[in-house]
mmCIF file of C-alpha atoms and ligand atoms in Angstrom:
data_model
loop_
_atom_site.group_PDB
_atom_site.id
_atom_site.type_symbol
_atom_site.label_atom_id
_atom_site.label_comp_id
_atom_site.label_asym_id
_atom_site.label_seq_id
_atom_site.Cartn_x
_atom_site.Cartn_y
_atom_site.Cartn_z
ATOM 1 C CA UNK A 1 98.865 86.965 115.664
ATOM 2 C CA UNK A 2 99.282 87.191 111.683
ATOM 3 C CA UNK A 3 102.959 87.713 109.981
ATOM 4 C CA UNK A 4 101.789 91.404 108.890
ATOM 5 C CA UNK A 5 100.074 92.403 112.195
ATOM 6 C CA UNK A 6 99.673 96.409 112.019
ATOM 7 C CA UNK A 7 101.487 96.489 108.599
ATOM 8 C CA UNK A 8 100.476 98.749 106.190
ATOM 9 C CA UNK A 9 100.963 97.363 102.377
ATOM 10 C CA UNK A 10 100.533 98.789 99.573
ATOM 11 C CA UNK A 11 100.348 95.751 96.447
ATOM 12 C CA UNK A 12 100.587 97.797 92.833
ATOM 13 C CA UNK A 13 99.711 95.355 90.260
ATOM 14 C CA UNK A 14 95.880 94.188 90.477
ATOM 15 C CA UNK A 15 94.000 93.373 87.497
ATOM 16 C CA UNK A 16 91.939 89.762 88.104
ATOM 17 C CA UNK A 17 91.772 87.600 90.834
ATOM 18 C CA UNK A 18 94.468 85.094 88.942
ATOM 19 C CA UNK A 19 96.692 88.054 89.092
ATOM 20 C CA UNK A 20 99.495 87.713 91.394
ATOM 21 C CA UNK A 21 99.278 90.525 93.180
ATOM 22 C CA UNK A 22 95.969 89.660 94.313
ATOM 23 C CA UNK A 23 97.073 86.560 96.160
ATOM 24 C CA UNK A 24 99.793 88.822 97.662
ATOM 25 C CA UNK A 25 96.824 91.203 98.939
ATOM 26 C CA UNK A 26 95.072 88.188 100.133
ATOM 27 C CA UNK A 27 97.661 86.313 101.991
ATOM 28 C CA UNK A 28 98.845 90.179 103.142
ATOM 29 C CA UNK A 29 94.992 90.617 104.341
ATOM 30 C CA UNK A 30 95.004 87.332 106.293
ATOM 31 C CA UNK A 31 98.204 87.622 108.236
ATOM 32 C CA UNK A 32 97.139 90.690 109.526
ATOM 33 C CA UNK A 33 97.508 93.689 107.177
ATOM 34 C CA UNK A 34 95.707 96.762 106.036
ATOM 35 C CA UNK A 35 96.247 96.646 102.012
ATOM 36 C CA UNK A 36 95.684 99.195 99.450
ATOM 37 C CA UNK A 37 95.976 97.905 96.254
ATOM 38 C CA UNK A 38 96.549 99.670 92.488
ATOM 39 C CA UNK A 39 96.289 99.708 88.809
ATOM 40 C CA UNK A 40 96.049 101.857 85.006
ATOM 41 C CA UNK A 41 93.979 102.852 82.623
ATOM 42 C CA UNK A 42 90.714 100.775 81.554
ATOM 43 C CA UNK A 43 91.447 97.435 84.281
ATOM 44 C CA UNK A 44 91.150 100.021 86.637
ATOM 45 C CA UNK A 45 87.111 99.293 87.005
ATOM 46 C CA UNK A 46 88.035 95.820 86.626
ATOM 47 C CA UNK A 47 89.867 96.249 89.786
ATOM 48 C CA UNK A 48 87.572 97.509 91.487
ATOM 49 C CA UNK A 49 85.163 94.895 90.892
ATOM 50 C CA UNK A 50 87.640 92.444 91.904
ATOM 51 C CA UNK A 51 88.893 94.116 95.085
ATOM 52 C CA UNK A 52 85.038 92.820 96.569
ATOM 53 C CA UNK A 53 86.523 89.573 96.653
ATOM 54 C CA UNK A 54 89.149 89.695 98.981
ATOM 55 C CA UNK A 55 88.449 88.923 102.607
ATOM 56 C CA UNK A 56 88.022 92.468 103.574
ATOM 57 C CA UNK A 57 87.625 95.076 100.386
ATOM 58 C CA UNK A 58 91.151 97.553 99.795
ATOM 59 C CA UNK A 59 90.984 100.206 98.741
ATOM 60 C CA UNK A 60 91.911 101.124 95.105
ATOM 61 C CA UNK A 61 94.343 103.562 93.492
ATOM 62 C CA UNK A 62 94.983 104.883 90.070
ATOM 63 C CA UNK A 63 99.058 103.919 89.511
ATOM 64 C CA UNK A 64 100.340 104.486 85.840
ATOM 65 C CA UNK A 65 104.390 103.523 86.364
ATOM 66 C CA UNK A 66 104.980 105.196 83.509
ATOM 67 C CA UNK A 67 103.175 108.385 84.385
ATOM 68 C CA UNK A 68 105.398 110.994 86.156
ATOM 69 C CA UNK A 69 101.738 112.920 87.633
ATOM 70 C CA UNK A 70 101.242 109.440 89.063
ATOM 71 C CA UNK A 71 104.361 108.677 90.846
ATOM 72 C CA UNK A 72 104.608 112.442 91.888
ATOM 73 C CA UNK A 73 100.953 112.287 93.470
ATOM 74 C CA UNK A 74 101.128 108.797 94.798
ATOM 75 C CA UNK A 75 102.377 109.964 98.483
ATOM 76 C CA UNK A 76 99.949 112.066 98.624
ATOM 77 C CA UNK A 77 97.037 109.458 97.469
ATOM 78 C CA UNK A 78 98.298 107.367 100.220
ATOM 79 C CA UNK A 79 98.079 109.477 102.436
ATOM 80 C CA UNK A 80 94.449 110.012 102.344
ATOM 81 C CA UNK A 81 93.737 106.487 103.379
ATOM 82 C CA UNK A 82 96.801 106.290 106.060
ATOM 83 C CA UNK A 83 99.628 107.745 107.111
ATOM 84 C CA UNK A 84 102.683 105.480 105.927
ATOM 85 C CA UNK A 85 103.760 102.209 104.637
ATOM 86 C CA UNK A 86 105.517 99.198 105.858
ATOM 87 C CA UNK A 87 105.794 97.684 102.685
ATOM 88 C CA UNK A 88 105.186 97.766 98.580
ATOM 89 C CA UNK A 89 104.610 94.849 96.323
ATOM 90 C CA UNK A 90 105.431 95.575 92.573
ATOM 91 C CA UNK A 91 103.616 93.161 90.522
ATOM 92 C CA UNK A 92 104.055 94.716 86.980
ATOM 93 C CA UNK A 93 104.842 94.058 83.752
ATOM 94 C CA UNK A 94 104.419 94.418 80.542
ATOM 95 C CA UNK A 95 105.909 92.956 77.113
ATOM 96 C CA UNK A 96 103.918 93.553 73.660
ATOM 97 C CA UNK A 97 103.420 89.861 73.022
ATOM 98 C CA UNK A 98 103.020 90.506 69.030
ATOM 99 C CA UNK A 99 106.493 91.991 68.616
ATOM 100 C CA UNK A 100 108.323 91.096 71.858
ATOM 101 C CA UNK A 101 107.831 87.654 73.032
ATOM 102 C CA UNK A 102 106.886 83.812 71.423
ATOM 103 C CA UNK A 103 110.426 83.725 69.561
ATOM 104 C CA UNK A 104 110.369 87.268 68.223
ATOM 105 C CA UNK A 105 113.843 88.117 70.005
ATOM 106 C CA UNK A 106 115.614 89.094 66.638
ATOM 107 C CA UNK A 107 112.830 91.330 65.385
ATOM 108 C CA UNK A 108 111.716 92.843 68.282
ATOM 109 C CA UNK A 109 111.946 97.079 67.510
ATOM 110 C CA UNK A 110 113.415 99.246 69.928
ATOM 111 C CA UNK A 111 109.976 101.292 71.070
ATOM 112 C CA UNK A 112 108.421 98.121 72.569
ATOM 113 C CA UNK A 113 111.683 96.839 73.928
ATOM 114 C CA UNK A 114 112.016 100.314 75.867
ATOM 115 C CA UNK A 115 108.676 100.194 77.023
ATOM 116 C CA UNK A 116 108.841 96.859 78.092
ATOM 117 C CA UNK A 117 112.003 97.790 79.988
ATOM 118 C CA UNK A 118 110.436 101.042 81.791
ATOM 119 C CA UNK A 119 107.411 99.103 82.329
ATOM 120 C CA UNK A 120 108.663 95.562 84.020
ATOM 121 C CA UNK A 121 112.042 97.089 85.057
ATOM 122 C CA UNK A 122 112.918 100.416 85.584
ATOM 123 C CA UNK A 123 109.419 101.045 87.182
ATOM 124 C CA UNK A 124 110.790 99.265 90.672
ATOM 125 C CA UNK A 125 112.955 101.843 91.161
ATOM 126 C CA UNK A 126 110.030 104.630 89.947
ATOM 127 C CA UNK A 127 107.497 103.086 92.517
ATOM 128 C CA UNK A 128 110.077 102.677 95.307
ATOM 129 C CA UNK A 129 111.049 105.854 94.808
ATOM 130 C CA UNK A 130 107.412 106.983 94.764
ATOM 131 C CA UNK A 131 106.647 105.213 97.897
ATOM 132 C CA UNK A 132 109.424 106.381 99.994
ATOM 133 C CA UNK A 133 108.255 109.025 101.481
ATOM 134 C CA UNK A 134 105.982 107.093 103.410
ATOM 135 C CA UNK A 135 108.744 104.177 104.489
ATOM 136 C CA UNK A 136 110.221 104.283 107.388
ATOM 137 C CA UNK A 137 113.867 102.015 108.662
ATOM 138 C CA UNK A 138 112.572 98.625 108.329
ATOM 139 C CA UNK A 139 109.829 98.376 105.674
ATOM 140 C CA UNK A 140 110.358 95.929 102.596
ATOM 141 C CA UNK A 141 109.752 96.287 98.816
ATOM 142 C CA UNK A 142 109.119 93.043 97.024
ATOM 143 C CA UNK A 143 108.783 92.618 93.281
ATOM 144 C CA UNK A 144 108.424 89.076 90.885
ATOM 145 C CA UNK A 145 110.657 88.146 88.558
ATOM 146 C CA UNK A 146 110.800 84.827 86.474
ATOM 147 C CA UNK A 147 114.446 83.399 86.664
ATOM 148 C CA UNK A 148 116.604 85.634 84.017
ATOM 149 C CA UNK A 149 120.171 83.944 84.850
ATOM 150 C CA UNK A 150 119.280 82.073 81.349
ATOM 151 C CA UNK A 151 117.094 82.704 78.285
ATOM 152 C CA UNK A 152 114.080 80.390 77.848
ATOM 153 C CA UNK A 153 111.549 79.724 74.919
ATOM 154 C CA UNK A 154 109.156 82.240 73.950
ATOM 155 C CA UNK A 155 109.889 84.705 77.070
ATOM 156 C CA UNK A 156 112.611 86.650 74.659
ATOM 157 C CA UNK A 157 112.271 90.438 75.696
ATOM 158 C CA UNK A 158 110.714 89.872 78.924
ATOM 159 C CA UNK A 159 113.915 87.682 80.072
ATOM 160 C CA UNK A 160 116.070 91.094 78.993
ATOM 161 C CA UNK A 161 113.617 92.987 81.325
ATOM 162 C CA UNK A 162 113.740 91.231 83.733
ATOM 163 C CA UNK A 163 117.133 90.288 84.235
ATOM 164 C CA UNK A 164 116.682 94.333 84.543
ATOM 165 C CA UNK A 165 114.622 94.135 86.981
ATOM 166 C CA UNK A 166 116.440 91.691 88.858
ATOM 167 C CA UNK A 167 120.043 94.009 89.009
ATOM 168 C CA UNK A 168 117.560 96.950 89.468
ATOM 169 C CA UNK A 169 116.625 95.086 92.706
ATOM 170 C CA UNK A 170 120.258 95.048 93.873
ATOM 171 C CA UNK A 171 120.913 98.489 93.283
ATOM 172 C CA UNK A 172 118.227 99.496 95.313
ATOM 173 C CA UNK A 173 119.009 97.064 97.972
ATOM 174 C CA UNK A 174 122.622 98.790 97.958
ATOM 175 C CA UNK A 175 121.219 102.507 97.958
ATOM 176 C CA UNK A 176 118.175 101.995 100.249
ATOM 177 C CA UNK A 177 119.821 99.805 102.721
ATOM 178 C CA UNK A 178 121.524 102.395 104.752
ATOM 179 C CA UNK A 179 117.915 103.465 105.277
ATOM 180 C CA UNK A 180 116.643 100.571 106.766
ATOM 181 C CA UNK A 181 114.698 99.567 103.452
ATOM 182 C CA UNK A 182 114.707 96.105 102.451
ATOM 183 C CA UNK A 183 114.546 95.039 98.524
ATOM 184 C CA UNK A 184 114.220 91.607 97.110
ATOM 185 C CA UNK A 185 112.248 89.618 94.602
ATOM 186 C CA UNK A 186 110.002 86.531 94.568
ATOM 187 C CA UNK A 187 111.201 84.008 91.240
ATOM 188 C CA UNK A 188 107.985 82.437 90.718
ATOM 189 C CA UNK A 189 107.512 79.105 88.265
ATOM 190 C CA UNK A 190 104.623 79.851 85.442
ATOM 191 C CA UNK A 191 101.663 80.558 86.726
ATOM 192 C CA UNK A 192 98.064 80.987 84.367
ATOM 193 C CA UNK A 193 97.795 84.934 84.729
ATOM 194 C CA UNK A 194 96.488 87.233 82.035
ATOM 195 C CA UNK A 195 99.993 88.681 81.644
ATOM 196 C CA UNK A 196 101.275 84.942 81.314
ATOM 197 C CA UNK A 197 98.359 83.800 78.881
ATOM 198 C CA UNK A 198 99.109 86.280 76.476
ATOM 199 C CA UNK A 199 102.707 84.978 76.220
ATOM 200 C CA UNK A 200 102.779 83.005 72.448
ATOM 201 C CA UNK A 201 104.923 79.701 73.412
ATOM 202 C CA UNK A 202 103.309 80.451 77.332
ATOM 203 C CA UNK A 203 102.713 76.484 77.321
ATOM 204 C CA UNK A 204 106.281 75.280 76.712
ATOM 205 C CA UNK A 205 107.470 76.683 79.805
ATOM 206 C CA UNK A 206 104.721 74.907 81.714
ATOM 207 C CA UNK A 207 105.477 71.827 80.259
ATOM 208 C CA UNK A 208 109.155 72.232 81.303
ATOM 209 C CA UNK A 209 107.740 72.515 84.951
ATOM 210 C CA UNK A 210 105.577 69.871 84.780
ATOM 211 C CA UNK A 211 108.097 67.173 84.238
ATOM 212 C CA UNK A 212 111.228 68.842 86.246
ATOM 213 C CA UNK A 213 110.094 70.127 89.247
ATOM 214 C CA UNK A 214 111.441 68.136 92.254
ATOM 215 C CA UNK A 215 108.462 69.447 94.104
ATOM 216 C CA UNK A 216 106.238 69.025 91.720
ATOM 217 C CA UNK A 217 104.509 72.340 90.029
ATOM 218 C CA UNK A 218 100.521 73.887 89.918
ATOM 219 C CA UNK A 219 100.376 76.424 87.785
ATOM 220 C CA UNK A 220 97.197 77.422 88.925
ATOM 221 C CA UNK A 221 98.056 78.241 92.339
ATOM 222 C CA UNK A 222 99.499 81.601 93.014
ATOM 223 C CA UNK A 223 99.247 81.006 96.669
ATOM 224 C CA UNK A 224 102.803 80.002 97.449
ATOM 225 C CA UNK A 225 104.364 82.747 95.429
ATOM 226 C CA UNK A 226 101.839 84.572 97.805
ATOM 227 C CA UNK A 227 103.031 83.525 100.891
ATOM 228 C CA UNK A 228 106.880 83.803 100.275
ATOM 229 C CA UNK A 229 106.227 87.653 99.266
ATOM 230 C CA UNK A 230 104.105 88.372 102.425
ATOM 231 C CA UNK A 231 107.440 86.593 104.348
ATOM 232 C CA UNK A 232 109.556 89.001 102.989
ATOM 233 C CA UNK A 233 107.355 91.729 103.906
ATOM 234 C CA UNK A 234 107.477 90.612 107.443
ATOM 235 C CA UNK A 235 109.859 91.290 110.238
ATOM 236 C CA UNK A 236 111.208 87.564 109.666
ATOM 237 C CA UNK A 237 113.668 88.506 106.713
ATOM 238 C CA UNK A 238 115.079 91.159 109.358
ATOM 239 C CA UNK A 239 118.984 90.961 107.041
ATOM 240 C CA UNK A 240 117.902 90.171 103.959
ATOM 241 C CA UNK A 241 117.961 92.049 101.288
ATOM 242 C CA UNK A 242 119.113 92.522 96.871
ATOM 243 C CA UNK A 243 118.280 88.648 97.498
ATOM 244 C CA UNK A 244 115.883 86.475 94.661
ATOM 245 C CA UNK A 245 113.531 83.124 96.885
ATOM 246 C CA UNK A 246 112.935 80.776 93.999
ATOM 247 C CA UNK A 247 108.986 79.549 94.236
ATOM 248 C CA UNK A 248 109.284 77.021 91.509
ATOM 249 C CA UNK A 249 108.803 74.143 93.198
ATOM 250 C CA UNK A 250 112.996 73.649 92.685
ATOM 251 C CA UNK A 251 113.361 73.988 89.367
ATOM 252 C CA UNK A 252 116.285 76.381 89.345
ATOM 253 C CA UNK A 253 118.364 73.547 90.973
ATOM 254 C CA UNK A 254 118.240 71.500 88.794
ATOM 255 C CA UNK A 255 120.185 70.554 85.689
ATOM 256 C CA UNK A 256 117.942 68.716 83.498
HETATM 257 P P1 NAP B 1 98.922 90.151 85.755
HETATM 258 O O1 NAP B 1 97.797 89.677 86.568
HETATM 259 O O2 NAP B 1 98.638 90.519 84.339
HETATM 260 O O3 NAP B 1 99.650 91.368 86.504
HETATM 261 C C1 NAP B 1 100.482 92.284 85.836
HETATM 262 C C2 NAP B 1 100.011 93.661 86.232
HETATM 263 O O4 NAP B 1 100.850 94.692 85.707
HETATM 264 C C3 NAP B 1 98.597 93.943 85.718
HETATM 265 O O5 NAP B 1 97.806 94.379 86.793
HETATM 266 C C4 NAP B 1 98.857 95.041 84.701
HETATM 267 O O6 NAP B 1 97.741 95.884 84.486
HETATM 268 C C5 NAP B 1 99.986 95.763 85.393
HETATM 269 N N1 NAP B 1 100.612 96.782 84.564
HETATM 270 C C6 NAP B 1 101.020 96.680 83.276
HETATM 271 N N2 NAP B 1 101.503 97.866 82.853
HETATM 272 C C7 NAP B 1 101.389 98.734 83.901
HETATM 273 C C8 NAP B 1 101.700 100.104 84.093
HETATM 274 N N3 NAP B 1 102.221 100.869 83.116
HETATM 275 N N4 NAP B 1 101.450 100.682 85.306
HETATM 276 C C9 NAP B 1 100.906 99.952 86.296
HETATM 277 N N5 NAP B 1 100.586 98.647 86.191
HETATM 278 C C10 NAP B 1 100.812 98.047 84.995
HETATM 279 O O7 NAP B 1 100.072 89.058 85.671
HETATM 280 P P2 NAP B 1 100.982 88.389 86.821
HETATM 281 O O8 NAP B 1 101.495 87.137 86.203
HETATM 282 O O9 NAP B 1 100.247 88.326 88.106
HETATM 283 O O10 NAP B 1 102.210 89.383 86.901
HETATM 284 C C11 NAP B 1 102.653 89.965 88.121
HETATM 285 C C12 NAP B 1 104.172 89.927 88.169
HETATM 286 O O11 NAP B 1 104.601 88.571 88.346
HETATM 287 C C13 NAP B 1 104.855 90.432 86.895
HETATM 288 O O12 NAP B 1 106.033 91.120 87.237
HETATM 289 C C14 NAP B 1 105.206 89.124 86.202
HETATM 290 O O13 NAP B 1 106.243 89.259 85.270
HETATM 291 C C15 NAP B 1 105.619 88.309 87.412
HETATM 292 N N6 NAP B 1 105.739 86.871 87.194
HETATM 293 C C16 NAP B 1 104.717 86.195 86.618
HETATM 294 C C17 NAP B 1 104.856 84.832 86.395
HETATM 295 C C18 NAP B 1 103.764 84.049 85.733
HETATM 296 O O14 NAP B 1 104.022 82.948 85.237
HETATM 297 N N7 NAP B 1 102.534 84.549 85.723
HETATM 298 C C19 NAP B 1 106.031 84.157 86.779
HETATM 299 C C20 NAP B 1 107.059 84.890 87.378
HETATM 300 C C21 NAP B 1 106.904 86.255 87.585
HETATM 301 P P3 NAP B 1 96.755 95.561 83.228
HETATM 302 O O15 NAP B 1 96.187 94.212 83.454
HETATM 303 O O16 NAP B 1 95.742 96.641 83.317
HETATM 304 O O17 NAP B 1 97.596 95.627 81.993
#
């Protein structure tokens, strides 16, 4: 019997099949669950195309986290395909790489750090929020950061949202945990998405991985961020929650 037997996930963050969130749908798929999966705008049919590829085809839905018609309707579109959810993956973000990120940290305006911020951070809480209706005592949220105790090369802005993202975690652990609703995130190493390609500087950070990684690092290979998000969707992380599970092959332990 698979980790996710019966569960019902929904995994908002879909674009390619290097994305992610579409390893999380996979693995999910494979242990036993019944995925829906989501994206904006003009990916959408991108989405869609990809969605054929996983072992048994999800369905798609139409998730702006920045639109309020979307997060108010998102229940409902749910609901048309089944009746609840044990679990949602948020596998978002978004930094403009021309004025944000690749060592623009003292320029970057105030319009694209506040949508980066609503985008990568604030929008847990928005699609937790959105989603609750349908969670019942004991379903998980799980969301991906990349380690923002320090500040790294190139990642500027993104580190500020996401150290967001990561204290927006623990306030939702704090609020939703009298409910029975788990919330923790997944600190993955770099890994060769379309969001991290289009980081200026992307290939520094690699490099750093490459040579300090106890366990050694493949940047290619989304699979064990996979795995570790599907565990925390599962029944085994029963009293767990506003934690962070490094997958970065150890590189937050050590020094240098
Ligand atoms: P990805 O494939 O580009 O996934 C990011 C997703 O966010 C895309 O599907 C993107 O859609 C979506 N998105 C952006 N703005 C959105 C909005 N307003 N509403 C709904 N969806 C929106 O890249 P990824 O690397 O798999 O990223 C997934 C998560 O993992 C992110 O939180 C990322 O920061 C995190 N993470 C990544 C790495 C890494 O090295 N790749 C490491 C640690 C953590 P579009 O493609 O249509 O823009």
């Amino acid at each position: 019997m698979g980790l996710l037997e019966g569960k019902r996930i929904l995994v908002a963050g879909v674009t390619m099949d290097s994305s992610i969130g579409f390893a999380v749908a996979k693995v999910a798929q494979e242990q036993g669950a019944e995925v829906l999966i989501s994206n904006f705008g003009r990916a959408l049919s991108i989405t869609r195309r990809i969605a054929k590829r996983l072992p048994v085809e999800p369905v798609v839905l139409e998730l702006d986290v920045t639109d309020q018609t979307h997060l108010d309707g998102l229940a409902d579109q749910v609901r048309e395909h089944v009746d609840s959810l044990d679990g949602v993956v948020h596998s978002i973000a978004f930094g403009n790489p021309e004025t944000l990120l690749g060592g623009k940290f003292l320029d970057g305006p105030w319009d694209d750090v506040a949508q980066a911020l609503q985008v990568s951070a604030y929008s847990l809480k928005s699609l937790t929020m959105a989603a609750k209706p349908l969670m019942a005592p004991g379903s998980s949220v799980v969301g991906l950061t990349f380690d923002a105790t320090v500040s790294w090369p190139a990642y500027d802005w993104m580190g500020v949202a996401k150290a967001g993202l990561e204290s927006t975690s623990r306030y939702l652990a704090r609020y939703l945990g009298p409910e029975g609703i788990r919330v923790n995130l997944v600190s993955a190493g770099p890994l060769r998405t379309i969001a991290a390609k289009a980081i200026p500087g992307f290939s520094d950070l690699e490099d750093l991985w490459t040579t300090r990684s106890p366990l050694g690092w493949d940047n290619t290979d989304q699979e064990p961020t996979a795995k570790a998000v599907c565990a925390l969707l599962s029944d085994f992380f029963p009293a767990t929650t506003g934690e962070i599970v490094h997958v970065d092959g150890g590189f937050h332990a050590t020094g240098a």
